[in-house]
Every structure is written in C-alpha cells, then in structure tokens.
PDB file of C-alpha atoms in Angstrom:
ATOM      1  CA  MET A   1     132.305  63.604 110.159  1.00  0.00           C
ATOM      2  CA  GLU A   2     128.739  62.456 109.384  1.00  0.00           C
ATOM      3  CA  ILE A   3     127.441  63.865 112.660  1.00  0.00           C
ATOM      4  CA  THR A   4     128.926  67.292 111.903  1.00  0.00           C
ATOM      5  CA  SER A   5     127.371  67.466 108.433  1.00  0.00           C
ATOM      6  CA  SER A   6     124.027  66.296 109.832  1.00  0.00           C
ATOM      7  CA  VAL A   7     124.102  68.964 112.525  1.00  0.00           C
ATOM      8  CA  ASN A   8     125.119  71.625 109.979  1.00  0.00           C
ATOM      9  CA  SER A   9     122.302  70.690 107.602  1.00  0.00           C
ATOM     10  CA  SER A  10     119.819  70.739 110.496  1.00  0.00           C
ATOM     11  CA  ILE A  11     121.007  74.200 111.532  1.00  0.00           C
ATOM     12  CA  THR A  12     120.800  75.400 107.926  1.00  0.00           C
ATOM     13  CA  ARG A  13     117.221  74.127 107.625  1.00  0.00           C
ATOM     14  CA  GLN A  14     116.238  75.753 110.911  1.00  0.00           C
ATOM     15  CA  SER A  15     117.841  79.067 109.988  1.00  0.00           C
ATOM     16  CA  SER A  16     116.129  79.098 106.599  1.00  0.00           C
ATOM     17  CA  LEU A  17     112.778  78.520 108.321  1.00  0.00           C
ATOM     18  CA  LYS A  18     113.329  81.180 110.955  1.00  0.00           C
ATOM     19  CA  LYS A  19     114.967  84.408 109.773  1.00  0.00           C
ATOM     20  CA  THR A  20     114.270  86.576 112.838  1.00  0.00           C
ATOM     21  CA  LEU A  21     115.149  86.207 116.481  1.00  0.00           C
ATOM     22  CA  GLY A  22     112.434  86.513 119.087  1.00  0.00           C
ATOM     23  CA  LYS A  23     112.695  87.643 122.663  1.00  0.00           C
ATOM     24  CA  ASP A  24     113.203  84.067 123.890  1.00  0.00           C
ATOM     25  CA  ASP A  25     116.119  83.607 121.473  1.00  0.00           C
ATOM     26  CA  PHE A  26     117.669  86.873 122.635  1.00  0.00           C
ATOM     27  CA  LEU A  27     117.289  85.894 126.286  1.00  0.00           C
ATOM     28  CA  ARG A  28     118.867  82.478 125.615  1.00  0.00           C
ATOM     29  CA  LEU A  29     121.841  84.099 123.873  1.00  0.00           C
ATOM     30  CA  PHE A  30     122.200  86.666 126.635  1.00  0.00           C
ATOM     31  CA  THR A  31     122.155  84.105 129.447  1.00  0.00           C
ATOM     32  CA  SER A  32     124.572  81.861 127.537  1.00  0.00           C
ATOM     33  CA  GLN A  33     126.934  84.781 127.135  1.00  0.00           C
ATOM     34  CA  LEU A  34     126.813  85.451 130.876  1.00  0.00           C
ATOM     35  CA  LYS A  35     127.244  81.763 131.682  1.00  0.00           C
ATOM     36  CA  TYR A  36     130.336  81.286 129.515  1.00  0.00           C
ATOM     37  CA  GLN A  37     132.055  84.607 130.036  1.00  0.00           C
ATOM     38  CA  ASP A  38     135.612  84.657 131.336  1.00  0.00           C
ATOM     39  CA  PRO A  39     135.402  85.321 135.114  1.00  0.00           C
ATOM     40  CA  LEU A  40     138.686  87.217 134.910  1.00  0.00           C
ATOM     41  CA  LYS A  41     137.257  89.478 132.183  1.00  0.00           C
ATOM     42  CA  PRO A  42     133.569  89.999 132.924  1.00  0.00           C
ATOM     43  CA  LEU A  43     131.393  92.078 130.656  1.00  0.00           C
ATOM     44  CA  GLU A  44     132.017  95.778 130.770  1.00  0.00           C
ATOM     45  CA  SER A  45     129.208  97.541 132.601  1.00  0.00           C
ATOM     46  CA  THR A  46     128.404  99.559 129.464  1.00  0.00           C
ATOM     47  CA  GLU A  47     128.092  96.380 127.368  1.00  0.00           C
ATOM     48  CA  PHE A  48     125.894  94.761 129.993  1.00  0.00           C
ATOM     49  CA  THR A  49     123.689  97.859 130.267  1.00  0.00           C
ATOM     50  CA  SER A  50     123.444  98.069 126.491  1.00  0.00           C
ATOM     51  CA  GLN A  51     122.317  94.456 126.226  1.00  0.00           C
ATOM     52  CA  LEU A  52     119.751  94.917 128.992  1.00  0.00           C
ATOM     53  CA  ALA A  53     118.423  97.991 127.170  1.00  0.00           C
ATOM     54  CA  GLN A  54     118.180  95.965 123.946  1.00  0.00           C
ATOM     55  CA  PHE A  55     116.233  93.262 125.739  1.00  0.00           C
ATOM     56  CA  SER A  56     113.919  95.845 127.290  1.00  0.00           C
ATOM     57  CA  SER A  57     113.332  97.401 123.857  1.00  0.00           C
ATOM     58  CA  LEU A  58     112.611  93.996 122.363  1.00  0.00           C
ATOM     59  CA  GLU A  59     110.079  93.268 125.098  1.00  0.00           C
ATOM     60  CA  GLN A  60     108.349  96.618 124.549  1.00  0.00           C
ATOM     61  CA  LEU A  61     108.186  96.050 120.771  1.00  0.00           C
ATOM     62  CA  PHE A  62     106.634  92.644 121.401  1.00  0.00           C
ATOM     63  CA  ASN A  63     104.012  94.248 123.670  1.00  0.00           C
ATOM     64  CA  ILE A  64     103.274  96.960 121.087  1.00  0.00           C
ATOM     65  CA  ASN A  65     102.802  94.314 118.407  1.00  0.00           C
ATOM     66  CA  ASN A  66     100.341  92.409 120.631  1.00  0.00           C
ATOM     67  CA  ASN A  67      98.393  95.610 121.311  1.00  0.00           C
ATOM     68  CA  ILE A  68      98.207  96.426 117.596  1.00  0.00           C
ATOM     69  CA  ASP A  69      96.933  92.915 116.872  1.00  0.00           C
ATOM     70  CA  ARG A  70      94.184  93.397 119.477  1.00  0.00           C
ATOM     71  CA  MET A  71      93.269  96.793 118.007  1.00  0.00           C
ATOM     72  CA  VAL A  72      92.991  95.299 114.504  1.00  0.00           C
ATOM     73  CA  THR A  73      90.706  92.550 115.830  1.00  0.00           C
ATOM     74  CA  PHE A  74      88.569  95.139 117.608  1.00  0.00           C
ATOM     75  CA  GLN A  75      88.358  97.272 114.443  1.00  0.00           C
ATOM     76  CA  GLN A  76      87.272  94.240 112.429  1.00  0.00           C
ATOM     77  CA  SER A  77      84.527  93.572 114.994  1.00  0.00           C
ATOM     78  CA  LEU A  78      83.328  97.163 114.685  1.00  0.00           C
ATOM     79  CA  ASN A  79      83.289  96.871 110.877  1.00  0.00           C
ATOM     80  CA  ASN A  80      81.222  93.690 111.145  1.00  0.00           C
ATOM     81  CA  GLY A  81      78.685  95.436 113.394  1.00  0.00           C
ATOM     82  CA  ILE A  82      78.447  98.398 111.041  1.00  0.00           C
ATOM     83  CA  ALA A  83      77.992  96.075 108.046  1.00  0.00           C
ATOM     84  CA  MET A  84      75.199  94.154 109.783  1.00  0.00           C
ATOM     85  CA  SER A  85      73.359  97.386 110.546  1.00  0.00           C
ATOM     86  CA  LEU A  86      73.380  98.234 106.813  1.00  0.00           C
ATOM     87  CA  ILE A  87      71.451  95.116 105.725  1.00  0.00           C
ATOM     88  CA  GLY A  88      68.207  96.234 104.109  1.00  0.00           C
ATOM     89  CA  LYS A  89      69.428  99.800 103.499  1.00  0.00           C
ATOM     90  CA  THR A  90      70.387 101.332 100.168  1.00  0.00           C
ATOM     91  CA  VAL A  91      74.002 102.412  99.799  1.00  0.00           C
ATOM     92  CA  THR A  92      75.737 104.459  97.129  1.00  0.00           C
ATOM     93  CA  THR A  93      79.326 103.548  96.309  1.00  0.00           C
ATOM     94  CA  GLU A  94      82.119 105.854  95.185  1.00  0.00           C
ATOM     95  CA  ASP A  95      81.239 104.758  91.606  1.00  0.00           C
ATOM     96  CA  ASN A  96      77.759 106.341  92.108  1.00  0.00           C
ATOM     97  CA  ILE A  97      76.074 102.937  91.995  1.00  0.00           C
ATOM     98  CA  ALA A  98      73.110 102.714  94.373  1.00  0.00           C
ATOM     99  CA  SER A  99      71.930  99.293  95.517  1.00  0.00           C
ATOM    100  CA  LYS A 100      70.259  97.646  98.485  1.00  0.00           C
ATOM    101  CA  VAL A 101      72.465  95.688 100.922  1.00  0.00           C
ATOM    102  CA  THR A 102      71.312  92.062 101.059  1.00  0.00           C
ATOM    103  CA  GLY A 103      74.075  90.546 103.184  1.00  0.00           C
ATOM    104  CA  ILE A 104      77.695  90.669 104.262  1.00  0.00           C
ATOM    105  CA  ALA A 105      80.759  88.614 103.389  1.00  0.00           C
ATOM    106  CA  PHE A 106      84.183  88.226 104.985  1.00  0.00           C
ATOM    107  CA  ASP A 107      87.417  87.656 103.097  1.00  0.00           C
ATOM    108  CA  ASN A 108      90.900  87.802 104.660  1.00  0.00           C
ATOM    109  CA  GLY A 109      89.764  90.004 107.527  1.00  0.00           C
ATOM    110  CA  ILE A 110      87.925  92.450 105.249  1.00  0.00           C
ATOM    111  CA  THR A 111      84.182  92.973 105.568  1.00  0.00           C
ATOM    112  CA  TYR A 112      82.233  93.314 102.321  1.00  0.00           C
ATOM    113  CA  LEU A 113      78.624  94.310 101.693  1.00  0.00           C
ATOM    114  CA  MET A 114      76.685  92.025  99.362  1.00  0.00           C
ATOM    115  CA  LEU A 115      74.512  94.218  97.141  1.00  0.00           C
ATOM    116  CA  GLU A 116      71.188  93.467  95.478  1.00  0.00           C
ATOM    117  CA  ASN A 117      72.736  94.109  92.037  1.00  0.00           C
ATOM    118  CA  GLY A 118      74.986  91.057  92.546  1.00  0.00           C
ATOM    119  CA  THR A 119      78.190  92.881  93.411  1.00  0.00           C
ATOM    120  CA  ARG A 120      80.033  93.218  96.656  1.00  0.00           C
ATOM    121  CA  THR A 121      81.777  96.301  97.931  1.00  0.00           C
ATOM    122  CA  ASN A 122      84.148  97.195 100.712  1.00  0.00           C
ATOM    123  CA  LEU A 123      82.790  99.344 103.551  1.00  0.00           C
ATOM    124  CA  SER A 124      85.371 101.998 102.732  1.00  0.00           C
ATOM    125  CA  GLN A 125      83.815 102.490  99.273  1.00  0.00           C
ATOM    126  CA  ILE A 126      80.414 103.580 100.640  1.00  0.00           C
ATOM    127  CA  LYS A 127      79.726 107.294 100.317  1.00  0.00           C
ATOM    128  CA  GLU A 128      75.991 107.432 101.113  1.00  0.00           C
ATOM    129  CA  ILE A 129      73.469 105.396 103.067  1.00  0.00           C
ATOM    130  CA  THR A 130      69.700 105.774 102.713  1.00  0.00           C
ATOM    131  CA  GLN A 131      66.627 103.856 103.890  1.00  0.00           C
TER     132      GLN A 131
END
C-alpha cells in the first residue's frame, strides 16, 4: 500500500514538472505498445502507419524548432554587429530624439544602444543615423 502511494506521488510530481511529451517519450510509448501487443491481434496496418506518420511529424517539428533557434541566434549576432558599428555615430529615435551612441547593452537577448543623453534604445526604434 505504501509503495503504491509513493509511486503515485512520484508520477504526479513528474507529470506536474513535465506537461509535454518529447520525441523520446513518444518513441518509448510506441515501442512499448509494439512489445506488449497481442500477437493474435497485431496493430492494424492503418494504425501502425498513422503512428509512424505521427512520429515522423514530431521529428520534423523538432528539427524545425532547432533551425529556428539557430536563426534567432544568428539574428542576434547580426544585431550585435550592427550595434557595434553605430558606436560614435548620432542616431535619431522614433521619438525624434537625436543623441550620440556611446556603447551597447544586452538584456534578455535584445541589443540596446547606450546613448550620450543617458538613455538606452532598442535598435528597432532607430529611424536615422548620421556621422
């Protein structure tokens, strides 16, 4: 009785920590299903094909997510290079405030320009750049 409640509470804790299934979880479930299926009543070919298609889709979504992560990292690198090239130049923000760029700052993956007037602005808020 104690073992069952301990196992149940452990499963509850794990499920509350992890709300989504990954590709490894799906593959484990799929192989377990194949392992424990009734040999006299194997999976219908349509069910099997459907599950293989789901796994293939899951794998492709995982690959797309990895590619998007790499693209975001690349874009952040480009923003950092652009920001560095603006140091020493005067920029005008969307608020029509012109100030010289004295440095750059990074916060949660966003690149900011540090301005001579003591403010900082996002690259996307720059509308004009002058020497």
